[in-house]
CSV table of C-alpha atoms and ligand atoms in Angstrom, one decimal:
chain,number,residue,atom,x,y,z
J,873,ILE,CA,27.8,51.7,-32.5
J,874,ILE,CA,30.4,49.0,-32.3
J,875,LEU,CA,30.9,49.9,-28.8
J,876,THR,CA,27.1,49.3,-27.8
J,877,THR,CA,26.7,46.3,-29.8
J,878,MET,CA,30.1,44.9,-27.8
J,879,ILE,CA,28.3,45.6,-24.7
J,880,ALA,CA,24.3,44.6,-25.7
J,881,PHE,CA,26.1,41.1,-26.9
J,882,TRP,CA,28.1,40.9,-23.7
J,883,PHE,CA,24.8,41.3,-21.7
J,884,ILE,CA,23.0,38.6,-23.8
J,885,SER,CA,25.7,36.1,-23.3
J,886,LEU,CA,26.1,36.7,-19.7
J,887,GLY,CA,22.5,36.5,-19.5
J,888,ALA,CA,22.4,33.1,-21.8
J,889,SER,CA,25.1,31.7,-19.4
J,890,ILE,CA,23.5,32.2,-16.2
J,891,TYR,CA,20.4,30.8,-17.6
J,892,LEU,CA,22.3,27.3,-19.0
J,893,SER,CA,24.2,27.1,-15.7
J,894,LYS,CA,20.9,27.3,-13.7
J,895,TRP,CA,19.5,25.1,-16.2
J,896,SER,CA,22.4,22.3,-16.0
J,897,MET,CA,22.4,22.7,-12.3
J,898,LYS,CA,18.9,21.3,-11.7
J,899,PRO,CA,19.1,18.4,-9.4
J,900,VAL,CA,18.0,15.2,-11.3
J,901,ILE,CA,16.9,12.7,-8.8
J,902,SER,CA,17.7,9.3,-9.6
J,903,ALA,CA,15.6,5.9,-9.2
J,904,TYR,CA,18.4,5.0,-6.9
J,905,GLU,CA,18.4,7.8,-4.8
J,906,LYS,CA,14.5,8.3,-4.7
J,907,GLN,CA,14.6,4.8,-3.2
J,908,LYS,CA,17.6,5.6,-1.0
J,909,ASN,CA,15.7,8.7,0.3
J,910,PHE,CA,12.3,6.3,0.7
J,911,VAL,CA,14.2,3.9,2.9
J,912,GLU,CA,15.7,6.9,5.1
J,913,ASN,CA,12.6,8.1,5.7
J,914,ALA,CA,11.1,5.2,6.5
J,915,SER,CA,14.1,4.1,9.0
J,916,HIS,CA,13.8,7.8,10.6
J,917,GLU,CA,10.2,7.4,11.4
J,918,LEU,CA,10.3,3.8,12.9
J,919,ARG,CA,13.2,4.9,14.8
J,920,THR,CA,11.4,7.2,17.2
J,921,PRO,CA,8.7,4.8,18.5
J,922,LEU,CA,11.3,1.9,18.8
J,923,ALA,CA,13.3,4.1,21.2
J,924,ILE,CA,10.4,5.0,22.8
J,925,LEU,CA,9.5,1.6,23.1
J,926,GLN,CA,12.9,0.6,24.2
J,927,ASN,CA,12.7,3.2,27.1
J,928,ARG,CA,9.4,2.1,28.4
J,929,LEU,CA,10.6,-1.8,28.5
J,930,GLU,CA,13.8,-0.5,30.3
J,931,LEU,CA,11.7,1.0,33.0
J,932,LEU,CA,9.8,-2.1,33.4
J,933,PHE,CA,12.9,-4.1,33.6
J,934,GLN,CA,14.5,-2.0,35.9
J,935,LYS,CA,11.6,-1.2,38.3
J,936,PRO,CA,9.7,-4.1,38.9
J,937,ASN,CA,8.5,-3.0,42.0
J,938,ALA,CA,6.9,-0.1,40.7
J,939,THR,CA,3.0,-0.1,41.5
J,940,ILE,CA,0.8,-1.6,38.7
J,941,ILE,CA,-0.6,1.8,37.8
J,942,ASP,CA,2.8,2.9,36.6
J,943,GLN,CA,3.3,-0.7,35.2
J,944,SER,CA,0.3,-0.7,33.2
J,945,GLU,CA,0.7,3.3,31.9
J,946,ASN,CA,4.0,1.8,30.6
J,947,ILE,CA,2.6,-1.0,29.0
J,948,SER,CA,-0.6,0.9,27.4
J,949,GLN,CA,2.0,3.5,26.2
J,950,SER,CA,4.4,0.7,24.9
J,951,LEU,CA,1.3,-0.9,23.1
J,952,ALA,CA,0.4,2.6,21.3
J,953,GLU,CA,4.1,2.6,19.8
J,954,VAL,CA,3.6,-0.8,18.6
J,955,ARG,CA,0.3,-0.3,17.2
J,956,ASN,CA,1.9,3.0,15.3
J,957,MET,CA,4.6,1.0,14.1
J,958,ARG,CA,2.4,-1.8,12.6
J,959,LEU,CA,0.3,1.0,11.0
J,960,LEU,CA,3.4,2.7,9.6
J,961,THR,CA,4.8,-0.8,8.2
J,962,SER,CA,1.4,-1.7,6.8
J,963,ASN,CA,1.3,1.7,4.6
J,964,LEU,CA,4.9,1.1,3.4
J,965,LEU,CA,4.3,-2.2,2.4
J,966,ASN,CA,0.9,-0.7,0.7
J,967,LEU,CA,3.3,1.8,-1.2
J,968,ALA,CA,5.9,-0.6,-2.0
J,969,LYS,CA,3.5,-2.8,-3.6
J,970,ARG,CA,1.9,0.5,-5.4
J,971,ASP,CA,5.4,1.3,-6.6
J,972,ASP,CA,5.1,-1.6,-9.1
J,973,GLY,CA,2.2,0.1,-10.8
J,974,LEU,CA,-1.1,0.9,-9.5
J,975,LYS,CA,-3.6,-1.4,-10.9
J,976,VAL,CA,-6.7,0.3,-12.2
J,977,GLU,CA,-10.1,-1.4,-12.3
J,978,LEU,CA,-13.1,0.3,-13.7
J,979,SER,CA,-16.5,-0.4,-13.3
J,980,GLU,CA,-19.7,1.7,-13.7
J,981,VAL,CA,-21.5,3.3,-10.5
J,982,ASP,CA,-24.0,5.4,-9.9
J,983,LYS,CA,-24.5,8.2,-7.3
J,984,LYS,CA,-25.4,5.4,-4.8
J,985,TYR,CA,-21.8,4.5,-4.6
J,986,PHE,CA,-20.9,8.0,-3.2
J,987,GLU,CA,-23.9,8.2,-0.9
J,988,THR,CA,-23.1,4.9,1.0
J,989,ILE,CA,-19.6,6.2,1.4
J,990,PHE,CA,-20.9,9.5,2.8
J,991,ASP,CA,-23.5,8.0,5.0
J,992,ASN,CA,-20.3,6.2,6.6
J,993,TYR,CA,-18.8,9.4,7.0
J,994,ALA,CA,-21.6,11.2,8.7
J,995,LEU,CA,-21.5,8.7,11.4
J,996,LEU,CA,-18.0,9.1,12.0
J,997,ALA,CA,-17.9,12.8,11.6
J,998,GLU,CA,-20.9,12.9,14.6
J,999,ASN,CA,-18.7,10.5,16.7
J,1000,SER,CA,-15.6,13.1,16.5
J,1001,ASN,CA,-17.7,16.2,16.5
J,1002,ARG,CA,-17.6,17.3,13.1
J,1003,GLN,CA,-20.4,18.7,11.1
J,1004,PHE,CA,-20.5,16.8,7.9
J,1005,THR,CA,-22.5,17.8,4.6
J,1006,SER,CA,-22.6,16.3,1.1
J,1007,SER,CA,-23.9,16.4,-2.4
J,1008,VAL,CA,-23.7,14.3,-5.3
J,1009,GLN,CA,-24.8,16.2,-8.5
J,1010,PHE,CA,-25.2,13.7,-11.3
J,1011,PHE,CA,-27.5,11.3,-13.2
J,1012,GLY,CA,-26.7,8.1,-14.8
J,1013,LYS,CA,-23.6,6.2,-14.4
J,1014,VAL,CA,-19.7,7.1,-14.2
J,1015,LYS,CA,-16.8,4.5,-14.5
J,1016,LEU,CA,-14.1,4.6,-12.0
J,1017,ASP,CA,-12.0,2.3,-9.6
J,1018,GLN,CA,-14.6,1.6,-6.9
J,1019,ALA,CA,-11.6,0.7,-4.3
J,1020,LEU,CA,-9.2,3.4,-5.0
J,1021,ILE,CA,-11.8,6.1,-5.1
J,1022,LYS,CA,-12.9,5.2,-1.9
J,1023,GLN,CA,-9.7,5.0,-0.3
J,1024,LEU,CA,-8.8,8.9,-1.7
J,1025,LEU,CA,-12.0,10.2,-0.4
J,1026,THR,CA,-11.3,8.3,3.1
J,1027,ILE,CA,-7.8,9.8,3.0
J,1028,LEU,CA,-9.3,13.4,1.9
J,1029,PHE,CA,-12.1,13.0,4.7
J,1030,ASP,CA,-9.7,11.4,7.7
J,1031,ASN,CA,-7.5,14.7,6.9
J,1032,ALA,CA,-10.5,17.0,7.1
J,1033,VAL,CA,-11.1,15.5,10.7
J,1034,LYS,CA,-7.8,15.5,11.9
J,1035,TYR,CA,-6.6,18.9,10.9
J,1036,SER,CA,-9.6,20.7,12.4
J,1037,ASP,CA,-11.0,21.6,15.6
J,1038,THR,CA,-14.3,20.1,17.1
J,1039,ASP,CA,-17.4,21.4,15.6
J,1040,SER,CA,-15.5,22.4,12.2
J,1041,GLN,CA,-17.5,21.7,9.2
J,1042,ILE,CA,-16.4,19.3,6.4
J,1043,ASN,CA,-18.1,19.3,3.1
J,1044,ILE,CA,-17.7,16.8,0.2
J,1045,LYS,CA,-19.3,17.9,-3.2
J,1046,VAL,CA,-19.2,15.0,-6.4
J,1047,GLU,CA,-20.1,17.1,-9.9
J,1048,LYS,CA,-20.0,15.7,-13.1
J,1049,SER,CA,-19.4,17.5,-16.5
J,1050,SER,CA,-19.4,15.9,-19.9
J,1051,GLN,CA,-15.6,15.0,-19.5
J,1052,SER,CA,-15.1,14.7,-16.1
J,1053,LEU,CA,-16.2,14.5,-12.4
J,1054,THR,CA,-14.8,16.7,-9.7
J,1055,ILE,CA,-14.7,15.8,-6.2
J,1056,THR,CA,-14.2,19.0,-3.8
J,1057,THR,CA,-13.8,18.7,-0.3
J,1058,THR,CA,-13.7,21.3,1.9
J,1059,ASP,CA,-12.8,22.1,5.3
J,1060,ASN,CA,-12.7,25.0,8.0
J,1061,GLY,CA,-9.8,24.0,9.8
J,1062,PHE,CA,-6.2,24.7,10.3
J,1063,GLY,CA,-5.6,25.6,6.7
J,1064,ILE,CA,-2.1,25.2,4.8
J,1065,SER,CA,0.6,27.9,4.2
J,1066,ASP,CA,1.4,28.6,0.5
J,1067,ALA,CA,4.9,27.1,1.0
J,1068,ASP,CA,3.6,23.9,2.5
J,1069,LYS,CA,0.8,23.4,-0.2
J,1070,LYS,CA,3.7,22.4,-2.6
J,1071,LYS,CA,5.3,20.0,-0.4
J,1072,ILE,CA,2.1,18.1,1.1
J,1073,PHE,CA,1.6,15.7,-1.8
J,1074,ASP,CA,5.6,14.4,-0.9
J,1075,ARG,CA,6.1,11.6,0.9
J,1076,PHE,CA,6.6,11.7,4.4
J,1077,TYR,CA,6.1,15.5,4.6
J,1078,ARG,CA,4.2,16.8,7.5
J,1079,VAL,CA,3.5,20.5,8.2
J,1080,ASP,CA,3.7,20.0,12.0
J,1081,LYS,CA,5.5,16.8,12.9
J,1082,ALA,CA,4.7,16.7,16.9
J,1083,ARG,CA,0.9,17.3,16.2
J,1084,THR,CA,0.6,15.2,13.0
J,1085,ARG,CA,2.5,12.5,15.0
J,1086,GLN,CA,0.0,12.7,17.8
J,1087,LYS,CA,-2.7,12.3,15.4
J,1088,GLY,CA,-1.5,9.4,14.1
J,1089,GLY,CA,-0.3,10.5,10.7
J,1090,PHE,CA,3.0,9.6,8.8
J,1091,GLY,CA,3.2,12.0,6.1
J,1092,LEU,CA,2.0,9.2,3.3
J,1093,GLY,CA,-1.8,9.8,3.0
J,1094,LEU,CA,-1.5,13.0,0.4
J,1095,SER,CA,1.4,11.2,-1.4
J,1096,LEU,CA,-1.0,8.0,-1.7
J,1097,ALA,CA,-4.0,10.2,-3.0
J,1098,LYS,CA,-2.1,12.0,-5.5
J,1099,GLN,CA,-0.8,8.3,-6.8
J,1100,ILE,CA,-4.4,7.0,-6.9
J,1101,VAL,CA,-5.4,10.4,-8.9
J,1102,THR,CA,-2.4,10.1,-11.6
J,1103,ALA,CA,-3.1,6.5,-12.0
J,1104,CYS,CA,-6.8,7.1,-12.6
J,1105,GLY,CA,-5.6,10.0,-15.3
J,1106,GLY,CA,-6.8,13.0,-13.1
J,1107,LYS,CA,-5.6,15.9,-11.2
J,1108,ILE,CA,-5.2,16.8,-7.7
J,1109,ASP,CA,-4.8,20.4,-6.3
J,1110,VAL,CA,-5.1,22.1,-3.1
J,1111,GLN,CA,-6.3,25.7,-2.4
J,1112,ASP,CA,-7.4,27.8,0.8
J,1113,ASN,CA,-11.0,27.5,1.8
J,1114,GLN,CA,-13.0,30.8,2.4
J,1115,PRO,CA,-12.8,31.9,4.8
J,1116,LYS,CA,-10.5,29.7,6.5
J,1117,GLY,CA,-9.2,26.0,6.1
J,1118,THR,CA,-8.4,24.2,3.1
J,1119,LYS,CA,-9.9,22.8,-0.5
J,1120,PHE,CA,-8.8,20.0,-2.3
J,1121,ILE,CA,-10.1,19.4,-5.7
J,1122,VAL,CA,-9.9,16.3,-7.7
J,1123,LYS,CA,-10.6,16.2,-11.5
J,1124,LEU,CA,-11.2,12.5,-12.9
J,1125,LYS,CA,-12.0,11.5,-16.3
J,1126,VAL,CA,-14.8,9.9,-16.7
L,2335,LIG,P1,-0.9,12.5,7.4
L,2335,LIG,O1,-1.2,10.8,7.0
L,2335,LIG,O2,0.4,12.7,8.4
L,2335,LIG,O3,-1.7,13.4,7.9
L,2335,LIG,P2,-0.8,13.3,4.7
L,2335,LIG,O4,0.1,13.0,3.5
L,2335,LIG,O5,-1.8,13.0,4.4
L,2335,LIG,O6,-0.1,13.0,5.9
L,2335,LIG,O7,-0.6,15.3,4.8
L,2335,LIG,C1,0.4,15.6,4.9
L,2335,LIG,C2,0.0,17.2,5.6
L,2335,LIG,O8,-0.7,17.8,5.1
L,2335,LIG,C3,-0.3,16.9,7.1
L,2335,LIG,O9,0.5,16.6,8.0
L,2335,LIG,C4,-1.2,18.1,7.3
L,2335,LIG,O10,-0.2,19.2,8.1
L,2335,LIG,C5,-1.3,18.7,6.1
L,2335,LIG,N1,-2.7,18.3,5.5
L,2335,LIG,C6,-3.4,17.6,4.8
L,2335,LIG,N2,-4.4,17.7,4.8
L,2335,LIG,C7,-4.8,19.1,5.6
L,2335,LIG,C8,-6.2,19.4,5.9
L,2335,LIG,N3,-7.1,19.2,5.3
L,2335,LIG,N4,-5.9,20.8,6.5
L,2335,LIG,C9,-4.9,21.2,7.2
L,2335,LIG,N5,-3.5,20.7,7.0
L,2335,LIG,C10,-3.6,19.2,6.3
C-alpha cells in the first residue's frame, strides 16, 4: 500500500510540475513588445515596395536612351508601388489612431441603412464579375455606429471579392433577434484552412503573401474588422462555407 501510494504521489507531483512549468512559461507579450512587433512588421512591409521603386528609378537613370515604351512601363510600375505605399501608410495611421481607443458613436438606423450599402456592393460586384445577393431581415430600428459598421461590411465584402474567382457568389445576410444583430457574409471562394483561421485576425497576417500583395492587401483588414466589432461589444467568427468558401459571422449587441 505504501509503495502504491508513493508511486501515485510521484505521478501526481510530476503531472502538477509539468502543468505548472508549462503555465509559467507561457509567453506574455508586453505592450512594448507589441509595439516593437508592429513597427518591425510595418517597416518590413515598406521595405519591398521601396526596394522595387529604387530598382525602377535606377533603371531609368542608368538607361536614359531606353525606348519610350520601356520608360513608361518603368514609370507606371514605380507609380503602382508609390500608390501601394500611400495606401499602407494611411492604413497604418488609421490603426495607430484607433489604438488610442476607438470611439463608438451610436445612432438609430433602419433596414434602409443596410440596403443602401448593399446597393453599392451590387454595382461593385457586377464590375468585378461576382454574383452578389443580400437580405436584410428586421423591422424597426437598431442602434449602431454607422461609419464603423459600414467599414466592417466593406472589409468583409472586399475580401470576399479578392479571395474568390470570377462568377463566384457572395451573400450578406442581416438578421435581428431580441438581443443581437447578426451579420453573416458568405462566399464560395478560395476558403481558409483551419490553421489559418486562427491567425487571420492578427495584424499583417496573410495566408498567401504573394497573392495578397498582388491583390493590394496588407493583412490589416480583418484585424481592423475585429477591432471594430470588439469596440462595439460584439464578436466575429470565421467558418467554412458549404460546400466551398468562407463564412464570417458578426454578432452585435443592439
Ligand atoms: P488583406 O487586407 O491582406 O486582405 P485581411 O486581414 O483582410 O488582409 O485578411 C487576412 C488574410 O485572410 C488574407 O490575406 C486572406 O488570405 C485571408 N482571407 C480574408 N478573407 C478571406 C475570404 N473571404 N476568403 C478567403 N481568404 C480570406
